[in-house]
């Protein structure tokens, strides 16, 4: 509740491989598994210098075995009385019978549930940090409708007190996005949600950048009286002009990169990001509400030969779920947000379920520091809304909406998002069925590191911001 | 025709009934006649002409009451043409009663009521004194048919955002309010002088001062938004000075002084799922509702986002997750708000004589698995349809038929 206004009139601030096997045997050795990290983006762009590299390092931990829990793998399996072994940052074994090394920490999972770490592919944590004053408002570079040159990581504040709250909700990976004021808002940051001093320590190693684009009302509202675009056709013209420049930029650099003859072309950060999209090295993450506009954006993508990885918010995606499924574009949606602006008026609770029914790839995202703490509940609402309307959504499908599907949207589905041997040990232990309103994350492992433990204040990280001005959880001040 | 409708008798039979005013009753019936509950229990004689709703295996509760939001006052948040919840140009807008801004045809009303919310407070916003909140049932063709009580209270903003209309300081808020309250009382004493223009300028318009008199005489509540502990204490102080009937809203740091709030006999409206810290509420936490209730404070739970009012039951479920008992949480979305808003003689529980706002659920109303099976408002069964169900029906098979 940032202000009393939001108390009684909450204003929406949102910019607004089913394996199916039970793994009873140890998986590939961690070394082999490490090969599944994403290949570094293809040599490209304009420079050979390191570009703001990740300094992420796994915390060394003893092996952990969680026993006698219900294990929801997000690969089609829900294993009662199952066990899971985490070692050296990897999931080693999942199943009914799991052998653990003698030095493994044993966690009694009786009555508990285990899922992959949750992934939110639409967050503004760190870029719209609490306490929410202008000083922390770093999400929209609203100075030009095309700001492909800005990178969300350069705004990200690792001491945002909202980060530990999201961790306590079972989130292990986020995509921190620029806002949606601009047609092209800039690069996203794909981050491990861990306590850290610098954003570099959080950057998911090898993850590709996303490019935030936005349709509809926001850009034309922000720029309508500032030189445009002021219409949806103006929006389209704006994207096209930007990508036409990027095509030319890409041609020049690709030609120069062949033989390095003569002076290199002049470097331009804005067109460089867009050229990376054209080369397929960056994923387009497109804020877009209306069905007809999403269809326009697909045409834009066809014109310039790129793919839109996910439509975000996509409140009308159910109207064109067949088209989106055919196109292979995922949809990152809310369970039930609607009505805060005209392009959000047609939101329905069955949106995710209808996309699933059509063969699409639904994702439940938050776009909200409160919602990110309950992504499991949001998935539950969307699943049961579908089921009650006769759409037979399975628990595994709904779990995928908040795990491996967003992992796919970020290009990380071979590394995180399911409980399979060889995958990164991003794991949540829940007090009960994660689709119950009464369940809470009790332990969160991020790359095997116990980053949150509801029973142990030593594993309830607090940001610098909290010290001396916010009461510690469970204490007075 | 009207007489025929009024004479309708409905029997909800065989469900587990949660009257809220007493313990749950298994395999019980709720008998409704002329819009009122006439009997609840296991030995209810069902008249032969009664319409029967079979609730075997179901849960039956009072309709939920959301003590927040702007149902009927907003259609699309970003479109000012569809917003009626605040008035411009009057920072002490005490006379601004939102009732005539309510749109009975709002699409939000069906969307909300088919999820078991049957009654809501429509709350003005903005300004230091925002105006008069009214309680409405979520059914009715006219404003008159919807209004349950008007006004329920006058809203004042004692939080960070109230500073804008108080010279930019928290200290300016109570100072301004005291001046307004005193002027209202003086205006009351000297109306003749006022009409002869023989009074110094008053701190607010005569209409606004007049509207504050019922508050100053304790007949209408002051609903004070306050989150920071010191602001809550200021609200309590003002209430004591002027002998106001106070309702605290928000109260993010209320848990820190739960004992003092309880001792003052002041009820609190809380949004359980809110825990994002700001400078107005650095002590905000999920356990607030539970800690207040534990200290003996009468708590009502809120969903403050009007378009998400249907998530009141998720709010209640999360309040249970963070320490409220289930019974406390159910009371906090039914009988407690009815008491706080002064309508407990008619609303909030399933008892003979009460208005028949009743919901039949497939299970625990706070759980996501649970669906709403029947909603009755004032004894009338509500069709489970909304603009959203129509959109779903149109698009559940693609391509749609237009």
PDB file of N, CA and C in Angstrom, chain A residues 127-169:
ATOM      1  N   UNK A 127      14.047  -2.488 -10.830  1.00  0.00           N
ATOM      2  CA  UNK A 127      13.983  -1.311 -11.700  1.00  0.00           C
ATOM      3  C   UNK A 127      12.855  -0.363 -11.274  1.00  0.00           C
ATOM      4  N   UNK A 128      11.832  -0.931 -10.665  1.00  0.00           N
ATOM      5  CA  UNK A 128      10.838  -0.134  -9.939  1.00  0.00           C
ATOM      6  C   UNK A 128      10.851  -0.640  -8.502  1.00  0.00           C
ATOM      7  N   UNK A 129      11.904  -0.282  -7.815  1.00  0.00           N
ATOM      8  CA  UNK A 129      12.128  -0.831  -6.482  1.00  0.00           C
ATOM      9  C   UNK A 129      11.261  -0.126  -5.447  1.00  0.00           C
ATOM     10  N   UNK A 130      11.017  -0.813  -4.340  1.00  0.00           N
ATOM     11  CA  UNK A 130      10.466  -0.146  -3.161  1.00  0.00           C
ATOM     12  C   UNK A 130      11.599   0.672  -2.536  1.00  0.00           C
ATOM     13  N   UNK A 131      11.315   1.759  -1.834  1.00  0.00           N
ATOM     14  CA  UNK A 131      10.005   2.243  -1.388  1.00  0.00           C
ATOM     15  C   UNK A 131       9.185   2.994  -2.435  1.00  0.00           C
ATOM     16  N   UNK A 132       9.559   2.956  -3.685  1.00  0.00           N
ATOM     17  CA  UNK A 132       8.664   3.469  -4.704  1.00  0.00           C
ATOM     18  C   UNK A 132       8.638   4.967  -4.883  1.00  0.00           C
ATOM     19  N   UNK A 133       9.687   5.642  -4.523  1.00  0.00           N
ATOM     20  CA  UNK A 133       9.737   7.083  -4.794  1.00  0.00           C
ATOM     21  C   UNK A 133      10.321   7.309  -6.190  1.00  0.00           C
ATOM     22  N   UNK A 134      10.366   8.558  -6.602  1.00  0.00           N
ATOM     23  CA  UNK A 134      10.951   8.867  -7.909  1.00  0.00           C
ATOM     24  C   UNK A 134      12.398   8.391  -7.990  1.00  0.00           C
ATOM     25  N   UNK A 135      13.062   8.370  -6.834  1.00  0.00           N
ATOM     26  CA  UNK A 135      14.476   7.983  -6.813  1.00  0.00           C
ATOM     27  C   UNK A 135      14.670   6.541  -7.272  1.00  0.00           C
ATOM     28  N   UNK A 136      13.652   5.685  -7.065  1.00  0.00           N
ATOM     29  CA  UNK A 136      13.781   4.289  -7.493  1.00  0.00           C
ATOM     30  C   UNK A 136      13.035   4.020  -8.787  1.00  0.00           C
ATOM     31  N   UNK A 137      12.509   5.063  -9.424  1.00  0.00           N
ATOM     32  CA  UNK A 137      11.728   4.859 -10.638  1.00  0.00           C
ATOM     33  C   UNK A 137      12.677   4.795 -11.825  1.00  0.00           C
ATOM     34  N   UNK A 138      13.184   3.594 -12.118  1.00  0.00           N
ATOM     35  CA  UNK A 138      14.214   3.428 -13.132  1.00  0.00           C
ATOM     36  C   UNK A 138      13.799   2.461 -14.235  1.00  0.00           C
ATOM     37  N   UNK A 139      12.512   2.348 -14.472  1.00  0.00           N
ATOM     38  CA  UNK A 139      12.052   1.325 -15.404  1.00  0.00           C
ATOM     39  C   UNK A 139      11.702   1.811 -16.793  1.00  0.00           C
ATOM     40  N   UNK A 140      11.369   3.090 -16.930  1.00  0.00           N
ATOM     41  CA  UNK A 140      10.983   3.604 -18.245  1.00  0.00           C
ATOM     42  C   UNK A 140      11.915   4.737 -18.634  1.00  0.00           C
ATOM     43  N   UNK A 141      12.705   4.550 -19.670  1.00  0.00           N
ATOM     44  CA  UNK A 141      13.497   5.649 -20.209  1.00  0.00           C
ATOM     45  C   UNK A 141      12.578   6.382 -21.186  1.00  0.00           C
ATOM     46  N   UNK A 142      11.648   7.141 -20.610  1.00  0.00           N
ATOM     47  CA  UNK A 142      10.573   7.718 -21.422  1.00  0.00           C
ATOM     48  C   UNK A 142      11.012   9.027 -22.060  1.00  0.00           C
ATOM     49  N   UNK A 143      12.108   8.966 -22.758  1.00  0.00           N
ATOM     50  CA  UNK A 143      12.629  10.165 -23.413  1.00  0.00           C
ATOM     51  C   UNK A 143      12.585  10.038 -24.919  1.00  0.00           C
ATOM     52  N   UNK A 144      12.249   8.850 -25.393  1.00  0.00           N
ATOM     53  CA  UNK A 144      12.201   8.599 -26.830  1.00  0.00           C
ATOM     54  C   UNK A 144      11.403   7.318 -27.033  1.00  0.00           C
ATOM     55  N   UNK A 145      10.554   7.263 -28.036  1.00  0.00           N
ATOM     56  CA  UNK A 145       9.745   6.048 -28.177  1.00  0.00           C
ATOM     57  C   UNK A 145      10.575   4.794 -28.501  1.00  0.00           C
ATOM     58  N   UNK A 146      11.773   4.981 -28.991  1.00  0.00           N
ATOM     59  CA  UNK A 146      12.631   3.817 -29.234  1.00  0.00           C
ATOM     60  C   UNK A 146      13.915   3.984 -28.428  1.00  0.00           C
ATOM     61  N   UNK A 147      14.046   3.176 -27.393  1.00  0.00           N
ATOM     62  CA  UNK A 147      15.270   3.222 -26.569  1.00  0.00           C
ATOM     63  C   UNK A 147      15.826   1.805 -26.448  1.00  0.00           C
ATOM     64  N   UNK A 148      16.074   1.199 -27.583  1.00  0.00           N
ATOM     65  CA  UNK A 148      16.631  -0.156 -27.584  1.00  0.00           C
ATOM     66  C   UNK A 148      18.023  -0.176 -26.975  1.00  0.00           C
ATOM     67  N   UNK A 149      18.602   0.999 -26.795  1.00  0.00           N
ATOM     68  CA  UNK A 149      19.968   1.075 -26.278  1.00  0.00           C
ATOM     69  C   UNK A 149      20.066   0.925 -24.767  1.00  0.00           C
ATOM     70  N   UNK A 150      18.951   1.032 -24.054  1.00  0.00           N
ATOM     71  CA  UNK A 150      19.049   0.937 -22.595  1.00  0.00           C
ATOM     72  C   UNK A 150      18.914  -0.521 -22.149  1.00  0.00           C
ATOM     73  N   UNK A 151      19.603  -0.824 -21.060  1.00  0.00           N
ATOM     74  CA  UNK A 151      19.621  -2.183 -20.529  1.00  0.00           C
ATOM     75  C   UNK A 151      19.069  -2.159 -19.112  1.00  0.00           C
ATOM     76  N   UNK A 152      18.092  -2.984 -18.843  1.00  0.00           N
ATOM     77  CA  UNK A 152      17.459  -2.990 -17.510  1.00  0.00           C
ATOM     78  C   UNK A 152      18.482  -3.254 -16.412  1.00  0.00           C
ATOM     79  N   UNK A 153      19.505  -4.021 -16.716  1.00  0.00           N
ATOM     80  CA  UNK A 153      20.494  -4.335 -15.667  1.00  0.00           C
ATOM     81  C   UNK A 153      21.195  -3.080 -15.165  1.00  0.00           C
ATOM     82  N   UNK A 154      21.226  -2.052 -16.017  1.00  0.00           N
ATOM     83  CA  UNK A 154      21.887  -0.823 -15.587  1.00  0.00           C
ATOM     84  C   UNK A 154      21.013   0.022 -14.667  1.00  0.00           C
ATOM     85  N   UNK A 155      19.763  -0.354 -14.526  1.00  0.00           N
ATOM     86  CA  UNK A 155      18.871   0.277 -13.550  1.00  0.00           C
ATOM     87  C   UNK A 155      18.702  -0.576 -12.303  1.00  0.00           C
ATOM     88  N   UNK A 156      18.965  -1.851 -12.432  1.00  0.00           N
ATOM     89  CA  UNK A 156      18.574  -2.818 -11.389  1.00  0.00           C
ATOM     90  C   UNK A 156      19.288  -2.562 -10.068  1.00  0.00           C
ATOM     91  N   UNK A 157      18.502  -2.486  -8.992  1.00  0.00           N
ATOM     92  CA  UNK A 157      19.034  -2.238  -7.643  1.00  0.00           C
ATOM     93  C   UNK A 157      18.921  -3.522  -6.819  1.00  0.00           C
ATOM     94  N   UNK A 158      20.049  -4.160  -6.544  1.00  0.00           N
ATOM     95  CA  UNK A 158      19.981  -5.456  -5.842  1.00  0.00           C
ATOM     96  C   UNK A 158      19.477  -5.343  -4.406  1.00  0.00           C
ATOM     97  N   UNK A 159      19.411  -4.125  -3.864  1.00  0.00           N
ATOM     98  CA  UNK A 159      18.932  -3.958  -2.479  1.00  0.00           C
ATOM     99  C   UNK A 159      17.438  -3.631  -2.427  1.00  0.00           C
ATOM    100  N   UNK A 160      16.737  -3.828  -3.523  1.00  0.00           N
ATOM    101  CA  UNK A 160      15.283  -3.642  -3.521  1.00  0.00           C
ATOM    102  C   UNK A 160      14.665  -4.566  -2.466  1.00  0.00           C
ATOM    103  N   UNK A 161      13.989  -4.006  -1.456  1.00  0.00           N
ATOM    104  CA  UNK A 161      13.437  -4.869  -0.406  1.00  0.00           C
ATOM    105  C   UNK A 161      12.317  -5.785  -0.896  1.00  0.00           C
ATOM    106  N   UNK A 162      11.905  -5.596  -2.125  1.00  0.00           N
ATOM    107  CA  UNK A 162      10.893  -6.506  -2.671  1.00  0.00           C
ATOM    108  C   UNK A 162      11.515  -7.849  -3.085  1.00  0.00           C
ATOM    109  N   UNK A 163      12.825  -7.868  -3.246  1.00  0.00           N
ATOM    110  CA  UNK A 163      13.472  -9.099  -3.714  1.00  0.00           C
ATOM    111  C   UNK A 163      13.328 -10.246  -2.712  1.00  0.00           C
ATOM    112  N   UNK A 164      13.623 -10.015  -1.421  1.00  0.00           N
ATOM    113  CA  UNK A 164      13.442 -11.130  -0.482  1.00  0.00           C
ATOM    114  C   UNK A 164      11.982 -11.598  -0.391  1.00  0.00           C
ATOM    115  N   UNK A 165      11.051 -10.673  -0.594  1.00  0.00           N
ATOM    116  CA  UNK A 165       9.633 -11.068  -0.543  1.00  0.00           C
ATOM    117  C   UNK A 165       9.331 -12.055  -1.669  1.00  0.00           C
ATOM    118  N   UNK A 166       9.864 -11.770  -2.851  1.00  0.00           N
ATOM    119  CA  UNK A 166       9.645 -12.673  -3.988  1.00  0.00           C
ATOM    120  C   UNK A 166      10.354 -14.005  -3.767  1.00  0.00           C
ATOM    121  N   UNK A 167      11.525 -13.946  -3.176  1.00  0.00           N
ATOM    122  CA  UNK A 167      12.235 -15.199  -2.874  1.00  0.00           C
ATOM    123  C   UNK A 167      11.395 -16.072  -1.954  1.00  0.00           C
ATOM    124  N   UNK A 168      10.758 -15.454  -0.972  1.00  0.00           N
ATOM    125  CA  UNK A 168       9.926 -16.207  -0.024  1.00  0.00           C
ATOM    126  C   UNK A 168       8.693 -16.799  -0.707  1.00  0.00           C
ATOM    127  N   UNK A 169       8.399 -16.326  -1.900  1.00  0.00           N
ATOM    128  CA  UNK A 169       7.296 -16.887  -2.678  1.00  0.00           C
ATOM    129  C   UNK A 169       7.752 -18.004  -3.607  1.00  0.00           C
TER     130      UNK A 169
END
